[in-house]
Coordinates of C-alpha atoms in Angstrom, one line a residue:
M7 CA 64.8 108.3 92.8
Q8 CA 63.3 108.3 89.4
I9 CA 63.0 105.0 87.4
R10 CA 62.4 105.1 83.7
I11 CA 61.7 101.8 81.9
R12 CA 61.9 101.2 78.2
P13 CA 59.5 98.4 77.2
I14 CA 61.2 95.3 75.8
S15 CA 58.8 95.4 72.8
S16 CA 60.4 98.7 71.7
L17 CA 64.0 97.5 71.7
N18 CA 63.9 96.2 68.1
A19 CA 61.1 98.5 66.9
E20 CA 61.7 100.5 63.7
V21 CA 63.5 103.8 64.4
K22 CA 61.3 106.7 63.4
T23 CA 62.0 110.4 63.3
P24 CA 61.1 111.6 66.8
I25 CA 58.4 114.2 67.2
W26 CA 60.9 116.6 68.8
S27 CA 63.4 116.7 66.0
L28 CA 64.3 119.9 64.3
K29 CA 62.9 120.8 60.9
K30 CA 64.9 119.3 58.1
V31 CA 68.0 121.4 57.4
D32 CA 70.7 121.4 54.8
T33 CA 73.5 120.2 57.0
K34 CA 76.1 120.3 54.1
K35 CA 75.4 124.0 53.6
K36 CA 75.7 124.8 57.4
M37 CA 78.8 122.8 57.9
T38 CA 80.8 124.9 55.4
K39 CA 80.6 128.2 57.3
Q40 CA 82.0 129.3 60.6
P41 CA 79.4 131.3 62.5
E42 CA 80.0 134.9 63.3
I43 CA 80.7 135.7 67.0
K44 CA 78.3 138.6 67.8
F45 CA 78.5 139.1 71.6
T46 CA 81.5 139.0 73.9
K47 CA 80.8 141.6 76.6
L48 CA 79.0 141.2 79.9
F49 CA 75.2 141.5 79.9
I50 CA 73.9 143.6 82.8
D51 CA 70.6 145.4 83.2
G52 CA 69.5 144.7 79.6
Q53 CA 72.7 145.9 78.0
F54 CA 76.0 144.6 76.8
V55 CA 78.7 146.4 78.8
D56 CA 82.5 146.4 79.4
S57 CA 83.8 145.1 82.7
V58 CA 84.9 147.5 85.5
N59 CA 88.5 146.2 85.3
G60 CA 88.6 146.3 81.5
K61 CA 90.1 142.8 81.4
K62 CA 89.5 140.1 78.7
F63 CA 90.3 136.4 78.3
D64 CA 90.6 134.1 75.3
A65 CA 87.8 131.9 74.0
I66 CA 89.4 128.9 72.4
N67 CA 88.4 126.6 69.6
P68 CA 88.9 123.1 71.0
S69 CA 89.1 121.6 67.5
T70 CA 92.3 123.6 66.8
G71 CA 93.5 124.8 70.2
K72 CA 93.6 128.3 68.7
K73 CA 92.0 131.6 69.9
L74 CA 88.6 132.4 68.7
C75 CA 88.1 135.9 70.2
D76 CA 88.5 138.1 73.3
V77 CA 85.8 137.8 75.9
T78 CA 85.1 140.4 78.5
E79 CA 86.2 139.2 82.0
G80 CA 84.1 140.2 84.9
D81 CA 84.9 140.1 88.6
E82 CA 83.4 141.0 92.0
A83 CA 82.6 144.6 91.0
D84 CA 80.6 143.4 88.0
V85 CA 78.8 140.8 90.0
D86 CA 77.8 143.6 92.4
K87 CA 76.4 145.6 89.4
A88 CA 74.5 142.6 88.1
V89 CA 73.0 141.8 91.5
E90 CA 71.9 145.4 91.9
A91 CA 70.2 145.3 88.5
A92 CA 68.5 142.0 89.4
R93 CA 67.3 143.4 92.7
R94 CA 65.8 146.4 91.0
A95 CA 64.0 144.1 88.6
F96 CA 62.7 142.1 91.6
K97 CA 61.7 145.1 93.6
L98 CA 58.0 145.2 94.7
G99 CA 56.0 147.2 92.2
S100 CA 58.5 146.6 89.4
K101 CA 57.3 145.6 85.9
W102 CA 58.5 142.0 86.6
R103 CA 56.9 141.7 90.0
T104 CA 53.5 143.1 88.8
M105 CA 53.4 141.1 85.6
D106 CA 50.7 138.4 85.4
A107 CA 52.1 134.9 85.9
S108 CA 50.7 133.9 82.6
S109 CA 52.6 136.8 81.0
R110 CA 55.8 135.5 82.5
G111 CA 55.0 132.2 80.8
H112 CA 54.4 134.0 77.5
L113 CA 57.9 135.6 77.7
I114 CA 59.5 132.2 78.4
C115 CA 57.7 130.8 75.4
K116 CA 58.8 133.7 73.3
L117 CA 62.4 133.0 74.3
A118 CA 61.9 129.4 73.3
D119 CA 60.5 130.5 70.0
L120 CA 63.5 132.7 69.3
I121 CA 65.9 129.9 70.1
E122 CA 64.0 127.7 67.7
R123 CA 64.2 130.4 65.1
D124 CA 68.0 130.8 65.5
A125 CA 68.7 127.1 66.2
E126 CA 71.0 126.7 63.2
Y127 CA 73.2 129.6 64.3
L128 CA 73.2 128.7 68.0
A129 CA 74.1 125.1 67.2
A130 CA 77.0 126.2 65.0
L131 CA 78.2 128.6 67.7
E132 CA 78.0 125.9 70.3
T133 CA 80.0 123.5 68.0
L134 CA 82.6 126.2 67.4
N135 CA 83.1 127.0 71.1
N136 CA 82.4 123.6 72.7
G137 CA 83.6 121.1 70.0
K138 CA 80.6 118.8 70.0
P139 CA 79.5 117.5 66.6
L140 CA 77.0 119.7 65.0
P141 CA 74.1 117.2 65.0
E142 CA 74.6 116.8 68.8
A143 CA 74.5 120.6 69.2
Q144 CA 71.3 120.7 67.1
L145 CA 69.7 118.2 69.4
D146 CA 70.7 120.3 72.4
M147 CA 68.7 123.2 70.9
V148 CA 65.6 121.0 70.5
F149 CA 65.8 120.0 74.2
A150 CA 66.5 123.5 75.3
V151 CA 63.3 124.7 73.5
K152 CA 61.3 121.9 75.0
C153 CA 62.5 122.7 78.5
L154 CA 61.6 126.3 78.3
R155 CA 58.2 125.6 76.9
Y156 CA 57.6 123.1 79.7
Y157 CA 58.4 125.7 82.4
A158 CA 56.5 128.4 80.6
G159 CA 53.4 126.3 81.2
W160 CA 54.2 126.2 85.0
A161 CA 54.3 129.9 85.4
D162 CA 50.6 130.3 86.3
K163 CA 50.2 126.9 87.9
I164 CA 52.3 127.4 91.1
H165 CA 49.6 127.1 93.7
G166 CA 49.5 127.4 97.5
Q167 CA 47.1 125.5 99.8
T168 CA 44.3 126.1 102.3
I169 CA 44.8 124.2 105.5
P170 CA 42.0 123.1 107.8
A171 CA 43.7 124.2 111.0
D172 CA 42.3 123.9 114.5
G173 CA 40.2 126.8 115.8
S174 CA 38.5 129.6 113.9
S175 CA 41.6 130.6 111.9
L176 CA 41.8 130.3 108.1
V177 CA 45.3 129.2 107.1
M178 CA 46.7 129.6 103.6
T179 CA 50.1 129.0 102.1
R180 CA 51.6 131.1 99.3
K181 CA 54.6 130.0 97.2
E182 CA 56.8 133.0 96.5
P183 CA 60.0 133.5 94.4
V184 CA 63.1 133.5 96.5
G185 CA 64.5 136.6 94.8
V186 CA 67.8 137.0 93.0
V187 CA 69.3 133.7 92.0
G188 CA 72.9 133.1 91.1
Q189 CA 73.4 130.4 88.5
I190 CA 76.6 128.8 87.5
I191 CA 76.6 126.4 84.5
P192 CA 79.1 124.0 83.0
W193 CA 80.7 123.8 79.6
N194 CA 79.4 120.4 78.4
Y195 CA 75.9 121.5 77.4
P196 CA 75.9 125.3 77.5
V197 CA 72.6 126.2 75.9
L198 CA 70.8 123.3 77.4
M199 CA 72.1 124.1 80.9
C200 CA 71.0 127.7 80.4
A201 CA 67.5 126.4 79.7
W202 CA 67.6 124.1 82.7
K203 CA 68.5 127.1 84.9
F204 CA 66.4 129.9 83.3
G205 CA 63.2 127.9 83.0
P206 CA 62.4 127.2 86.7
A207 CA 63.7 130.5 88.0
L208 CA 61.8 132.6 85.5
A209 CA 58.6 130.6 85.9
A210 CA 58.8 131.2 89.6
G211 CA 59.3 134.9 89.2
C212 CA 62.9 135.1 90.3
T213 CA 65.6 137.3 88.7
I214 CA 68.9 135.9 87.5
V215 CA 72.7 136.5 87.5
L216 CA 74.2 133.7 85.4
K217 CA 77.9 132.8 85.2
P218 CA 78.6 130.7 82.0
A219 CA 81.6 128.4 82.0
T220 CA 84.8 130.2 81.2
E221 CA 85.4 127.8 78.3
T222 CA 82.0 128.3 76.7
P223 CA 80.5 131.8 77.2
L224 CA 79.4 132.6 73.7
T225 CA 76.0 130.9 73.4
A226 CA 74.9 132.2 76.8
L227 CA 75.6 135.7 75.7
Y228 CA 73.6 135.2 72.6
L229 CA 70.7 133.9 74.7
A230 CA 71.0 137.1 76.7
H231 CA 70.6 139.1 73.5
L232 CA 67.5 137.0 72.7
S233 CA 66.0 137.8 76.1
V234 CA 65.8 141.5 75.1
E235 CA 64.0 140.6 71.9
A236 CA 61.7 138.4 73.8
G237 CA 60.7 141.3 76.0
F238 CA 62.1 140.5 79.4
P239 CA 62.4 143.6 81.5
A240 CA 65.9 144.9 82.1
G241 CA 67.7 143.3 85.0
V242 CA 65.7 140.1 85.0
I243 CA 68.4 138.2 83.2
N244 CA 72.1 139.1 83.6
V245 CA 75.2 137.3 82.4
V246 CA 78.7 137.8 83.9
N247 CA 81.6 136.1 82.2
G248 CA 84.7 135.3 84.1
F249 CA 86.5 132.8 86.2
G250 CA 85.3 130.6 89.1
D251 CA 87.6 132.1 91.7
T252 CA 86.4 135.6 91.0
V253 CA 82.9 135.7 89.5
G254 CA 81.9 132.3 90.9
T255 CA 83.1 133.1 94.4
A256 CA 81.5 136.6 94.3
L257 CA 78.1 135.0 93.5
T258 CA 78.3 132.3 96.2
K259 CA 79.3 134.8 98.8
H260 CA 77.0 137.7 97.8
P261 CA 74.7 138.7 100.7
N262 CA 71.9 139.8 98.3
I263 CA 71.7 136.5 96.3
Q264 CA 69.2 134.2 97.9
K265 CA 69.9 131.0 96.1
I266 CA 72.8 129.4 94.0
A267 CA 72.0 126.8 91.4
F268 CA 75.2 125.1 90.3
T269 CA 76.0 122.3 87.9
G270 CA 79.7 121.2 87.9
S271 CA 82.3 119.3 89.8
T272 CA 82.0 117.9 93.3
A273 CA 85.1 119.9 94.4
V274 CA 83.5 123.2 93.5
G275 CA 80.2 122.1 95.0
R276 CA 82.0 121.8 98.4
L277 CA 83.2 125.4 98.1
I278 CA 79.7 126.6 97.2
M279 CA 78.2 125.0 100.3
E280 CA 81.0 126.5 102.4
N281 CA 80.5 130.0 100.9
A282 CA 76.7 129.8 101.3
A283 CA 77.0 128.9 104.9
K284 CA 79.6 131.6 105.7
S285 CA 77.7 134.4 103.9
N286 CA 73.9 134.6 104.2
L287 CA 72.9 131.0 104.5
K288 CA 71.6 131.1 101.0
R289 CA 69.8 128.1 99.5
F290 CA 71.6 126.0 97.0
S291 CA 71.0 123.2 94.5
L292 CA 74.1 121.3 93.4
E293 CA 74.2 118.8 90.5
L294 CA 77.7 117.4 90.7
G295 CA 79.8 114.5 89.5
G296 CA 79.2 110.9 88.9
K297 CA 80.7 107.5 88.3
S298 CA 77.5 105.8 87.2
P299 CA 77.2 102.0 86.6
I300 CA 75.4 100.5 83.6
V301 CA 74.8 96.8 84.0
V302 CA 74.3 94.1 81.4
F303 CA 72.7 90.8 82.5
P304 CA 73.2 87.7 80.4
D305 CA 69.5 87.6 79.2
A306 CA 69.8 91.1 77.6
D307 CA 69.7 91.6 73.9
L308 CA 73.4 91.8 73.5
D309 CA 73.6 94.0 70.4
N310 CA 71.1 96.5 72.0
A311 CA 73.1 96.4 75.3
V312 CA 76.4 97.1 73.5
S313 CA 74.8 100.0 71.6
T314 CA 73.1 101.5 74.7
C315 CA 76.3 101.2 76.8
F316 CA 78.2 102.8 73.9
S317 CA 76.0 105.8 73.8
A318 CA 75.9 106.0 77.6
I319 CA 79.7 106.8 77.6
F320 CA 80.7 108.2 74.2
S321 CA 77.9 110.7 73.7
N322 CA 79.3 114.3 73.8
M323 CA 82.8 112.7 74.0
G324 CA 82.1 111.3 77.4
Q325 CA 81.6 114.8 78.8
C326 CA 78.4 114.1 80.7
C327 CA 77.9 114.0 84.5
C328 CA 75.7 111.0 84.4
A329 CA 77.7 109.1 81.7
G330 CA 77.6 105.3 82.1
S331 CA 81.3 105.2 83.0
R332 CA 81.4 101.8 84.7
T333 CA 80.1 99.1 82.4
F334 CA 79.4 95.9 84.5
V335 CA 78.9 92.9 82.2
H336 CA 78.0 89.4 83.4
E337 CA 80.7 86.9 83.0
D338 CA 78.6 84.7 80.7
V339 CA 78.6 87.3 78.0
Y340 CA 81.6 89.4 78.9
D341 CA 84.0 88.3 76.2
E342 CA 81.5 88.7 73.4
F343 CA 80.4 92.1 74.8
V344 CA 84.0 93.4 74.9
K345 CA 84.6 92.3 71.3
K346 CA 81.4 94.1 70.0
A347 CA 82.1 97.2 72.1
A348 CA 85.6 97.5 70.8
A349 CA 84.4 97.2 67.2
M350 CA 81.8 99.8 67.7
A351 CA 84.3 102.3 69.2
A352 CA 86.8 101.6 66.5
A353 CA 84.1 102.5 63.9
R354 CA 83.2 105.8 65.5
K355 CA 84.2 108.7 63.1
V356 CA 86.4 111.3 64.7
G357 CA 87.2 114.6 63.2
N358 CA 86.2 118.3 62.7
P359 CA 82.8 118.6 64.4
F360 CA 81.5 120.6 61.5
D361 CA 82.3 117.9 58.9
E362 CA 79.5 115.7 57.7
G363 CA 79.3 112.3 59.3
V364 CA 81.6 113.1 62.2
E365 CA 80.3 111.6 65.5
H366 CA 83.2 112.4 67.8
G367 CA 84.8 115.9 68.3
P368 CA 87.5 117.2 70.7
Q369 CA 87.4 117.5 74.4
V370 CA 86.5 121.0 75.5
S371 CA 90.0 122.2 76.7
E372 CA 93.6 121.4 77.0
K373 CA 93.1 121.0 80.8
Q374 CA 90.4 118.3 80.2
F375 CA 92.5 116.6 77.5
N376 CA 95.5 116.3 79.8
K377 CA 93.4 115.0 82.7
I378 CA 91.8 112.3 80.5
I379 CA 95.1 111.2 79.0
D380 CA 96.6 110.9 82.5
L381 CA 93.8 108.6 83.5
V382 CA 94.1 106.5 80.3
E383 CA 97.8 106.1 81.0
S384 CA 97.0 105.0 84.6
G385 CA 94.7 102.4 83.3
K386 CA 97.4 100.9 81.1
K387 CA 99.9 101.0 84.0
E388 CA 97.5 99.3 86.4
G389 CA 96.9 96.4 84.1
A390 CA 93.7 97.1 82.2
S391 CA 93.6 95.9 78.6
V392 CA 93.3 98.5 75.9
K393 CA 90.9 97.1 73.3
C394 CA 90.5 100.3 71.3
G395 CA 92.0 103.8 71.2
G396 CA 94.0 105.0 74.2
K397 CA 95.8 108.0 72.7
K398 CA 95.5 111.4 71.1
W399 CA 93.9 111.7 67.7
G400 CA 95.2 114.0 65.0
T401 CA 97.9 116.7 65.1
E402 CA 95.9 119.7 66.5
G403 CA 93.1 120.3 68.9
Y404 CA 92.1 118.3 71.9
F405 CA 91.0 115.0 70.3
I406 CA 91.1 111.7 72.1
E407 CA 90.3 108.4 70.4
P408 CA 87.3 106.5 71.7
T409 CA 88.9 104.2 74.2
V410 CA 87.7 100.8 75.5
F411 CA 89.3 99.1 78.5
A412 CA 88.6 95.5 79.5
D413 CA 89.9 93.5 82.5
V414 CA 89.2 96.5 84.7
T415 CA 89.1 96.0 88.4
D416 CA 87.5 98.1 91.1
D417 CA 90.7 99.4 92.6
M418 CA 92.0 101.0 89.4
R419 CA 91.8 104.8 89.0
I420 CA 89.8 104.5 85.9
A421 CA 87.1 102.6 87.8
K422 CA 87.0 105.0 90.7
E423 CA 87.6 108.5 89.4
E424 CA 85.3 110.6 87.2
I425 CA 87.1 110.6 83.9
F426 CA 84.7 112.9 82.0
G427 CA 86.0 111.6 78.7
P428 CA 85.5 109.0 76.0
V429 CA 86.8 106.0 78.0
Q430 CA 84.6 102.9 78.5
T431 CA 85.7 100.7 81.4
I432 CA 84.2 97.2 81.2
L433 CA 84.1 95.2 84.5
K434 CA 83.0 91.6 85.0
F435 CA 80.5 90.4 87.6
R436 CA 78.9 87.1 88.5
T437 CA 76.0 87.6 91.0
M438 CA 73.5 90.3 91.8
E439 CA 74.7 90.5 95.4
E440 CA 78.3 91.1 94.3
L441 CA 77.2 93.6 91.7
I442 CA 75.1 95.7 94.1
E443 CA 78.0 96.0 96.6
R444 CA 80.4 97.0 93.9
A445 CA 78.1 99.4 92.1
N446 CA 77.4 101.2 95.3
K447 CA 81.1 101.3 96.4
T448 CA 81.6 104.8 95.2
Y449 CA 81.3 108.3 96.6
Y450 CA 78.9 109.2 93.8
G451 CA 75.2 108.4 93.3
L452 CA 74.0 110.2 90.3
A453 CA 72.6 107.6 87.9
A454 CA 72.6 104.0 86.9
G455 CA 71.3 101.8 84.1
V456 CA 70.4 98.1 83.7
M457 CA 69.9 95.9 80.6
T458 CA 67.8 92.8 81.1
K459 CA 64.6 91.2 79.9
D460 CA 63.6 90.1 83.4
M461 CA 61.6 92.9 85.1
N462 CA 62.2 91.3 88.5
T463 CA 66.0 91.6 88.0
A464 CA 65.6 95.1 86.7
L465 CA 63.5 96.3 89.7
M466 CA 65.7 94.5 92.2
F467 CA 68.7 96.4 90.9
A468 CA 66.8 99.7 90.7
Q469 CA 65.7 99.4 94.3
A470 CA 69.2 98.4 95.6
V471 CA 71.5 100.8 93.6
E472 CA 72.2 104.2 95.2
A473 CA 71.4 106.5 92.3
G474 CA 69.1 109.5 91.7
S475 CA 68.0 108.1 88.3
V476 CA 67.8 104.5 87.2
W477 CA 67.2 103.7 83.5
I478 CA 66.0 100.3 82.5
N479 CA 66.8 99.1 79.0
C480 CA 67.8 102.6 78.1
Y481 CA 70.1 105.3 79.4
D482 CA 70.1 109.1 80.0
A483 CA 66.4 109.3 79.2
T484 CA 66.2 112.7 80.8
T485 CA 63.4 115.1 79.8
A486 CA 62.0 118.4 81.2
Q487 CA 59.3 116.5 83.1
T488 CA 61.7 114.3 85.1
P489 CA 63.6 115.4 88.1
F490 CA 67.4 115.0 87.9
G491 CA 70.0 114.8 90.6
G492 CA 71.8 112.4 92.8
F493 CA 72.8 111.0 96.2
K494 CA 76.0 111.2 98.2
M495 CA 78.7 113.4 96.6
S496 CA 76.6 113.8 93.4
G497 CA 74.8 116.7 94.8
Q498 CA 72.0 118.3 96.8
G499 CA 68.5 118.9 95.5
R500 CA 67.2 118.3 92.0
E501 CA 67.3 120.0 88.6
L502 CA 64.1 120.2 86.7

């Protein structure tokens, strides 16, 4: 478990421009132009190529529901080609295997530099294909760059040990790359998830076959293009577009892939574990779903608590695995909290994610839209009170109004199932003992947050809650230096 604490003294401090923010850009100028889509093919062995089967699938603009372009669709045969390219790149004596570790770090740094150079274009492409507001996409580029630079620094600092064993023997350990790594990333943070996957694997000296999400392949393909400019040898990075039941299954079953790194749903995580076991017992790391509690005690600064809980659920339109999707508020401040939360949600500007001032874009796909609407309707039927939103926004695209439910009980679907959308469920609690039991009564254990001025209360909650990350007086304070992952059905292993 990692615990991150935001000092009380900083809660009301003046907000300053963070040191990691992008250079000042003319957002009005950028928001008027749709980015050009430059790459849509598979990327194998350093080149963009057609698929063996010649198939294509549609990339959709979630803001309109209309087709953006055709994207090349790979399948098992293309995975085989990509794995073979990755194996050649990993072969003993290859340019990648004989490269100095510090030189690997320089290449990762170069890739980060190129992302920073092209950050405006990449952010716009992300917004076009994913639907997140442009400022959020810009911030994703910042964190992607920071992640890659962090792991670039690790490349020549992966050390073994000498062990004082009994007898006259000298014992040493040597940490080695596992080989070809299959990586499957989700659609909610495409560039950032590429960075999370690329950074550790490349620093360790592995080679990669990446499957981007079917909904959002465009920025991953552009990163593949940048890898050539950065100087990575052919075959080190490969990208195969396609569907989970073809490309994803082929990766997880492939006998020459030594590890799978997956971020996505718990249901798919189960299949990956099964396929890994039935094939070559490959290693895997799984960062899966969540139903994370964020708790407000009565001594908390209420305005700050409302704002923190708001960001915990509505950032990226609620499409975040560690979203604070169960808001527990103490009965003494419950009514006032609900009133302020509803007002904040009602004021959130929804619209075209390229438009200036827009804070809330569409959900990524029609499938996700329908799933969220179904859960919203279930909340209404089961007796929760809609305090804001609760329906589709606009006439086109996959927009859902920021939604706030009060009077939520633990047995409702909206309190149990991962919604993965802009739906805040506010539950009432009375005592710490009751709270802990209810917070842990879930199959998930990814993250948690607590708002209080009492450090004893905060640490008691952090110790008792079953969550991989616990944030105190803040939420989702995830950086490249902090491990990220969960307990129970939220996954196995850690990212970062």
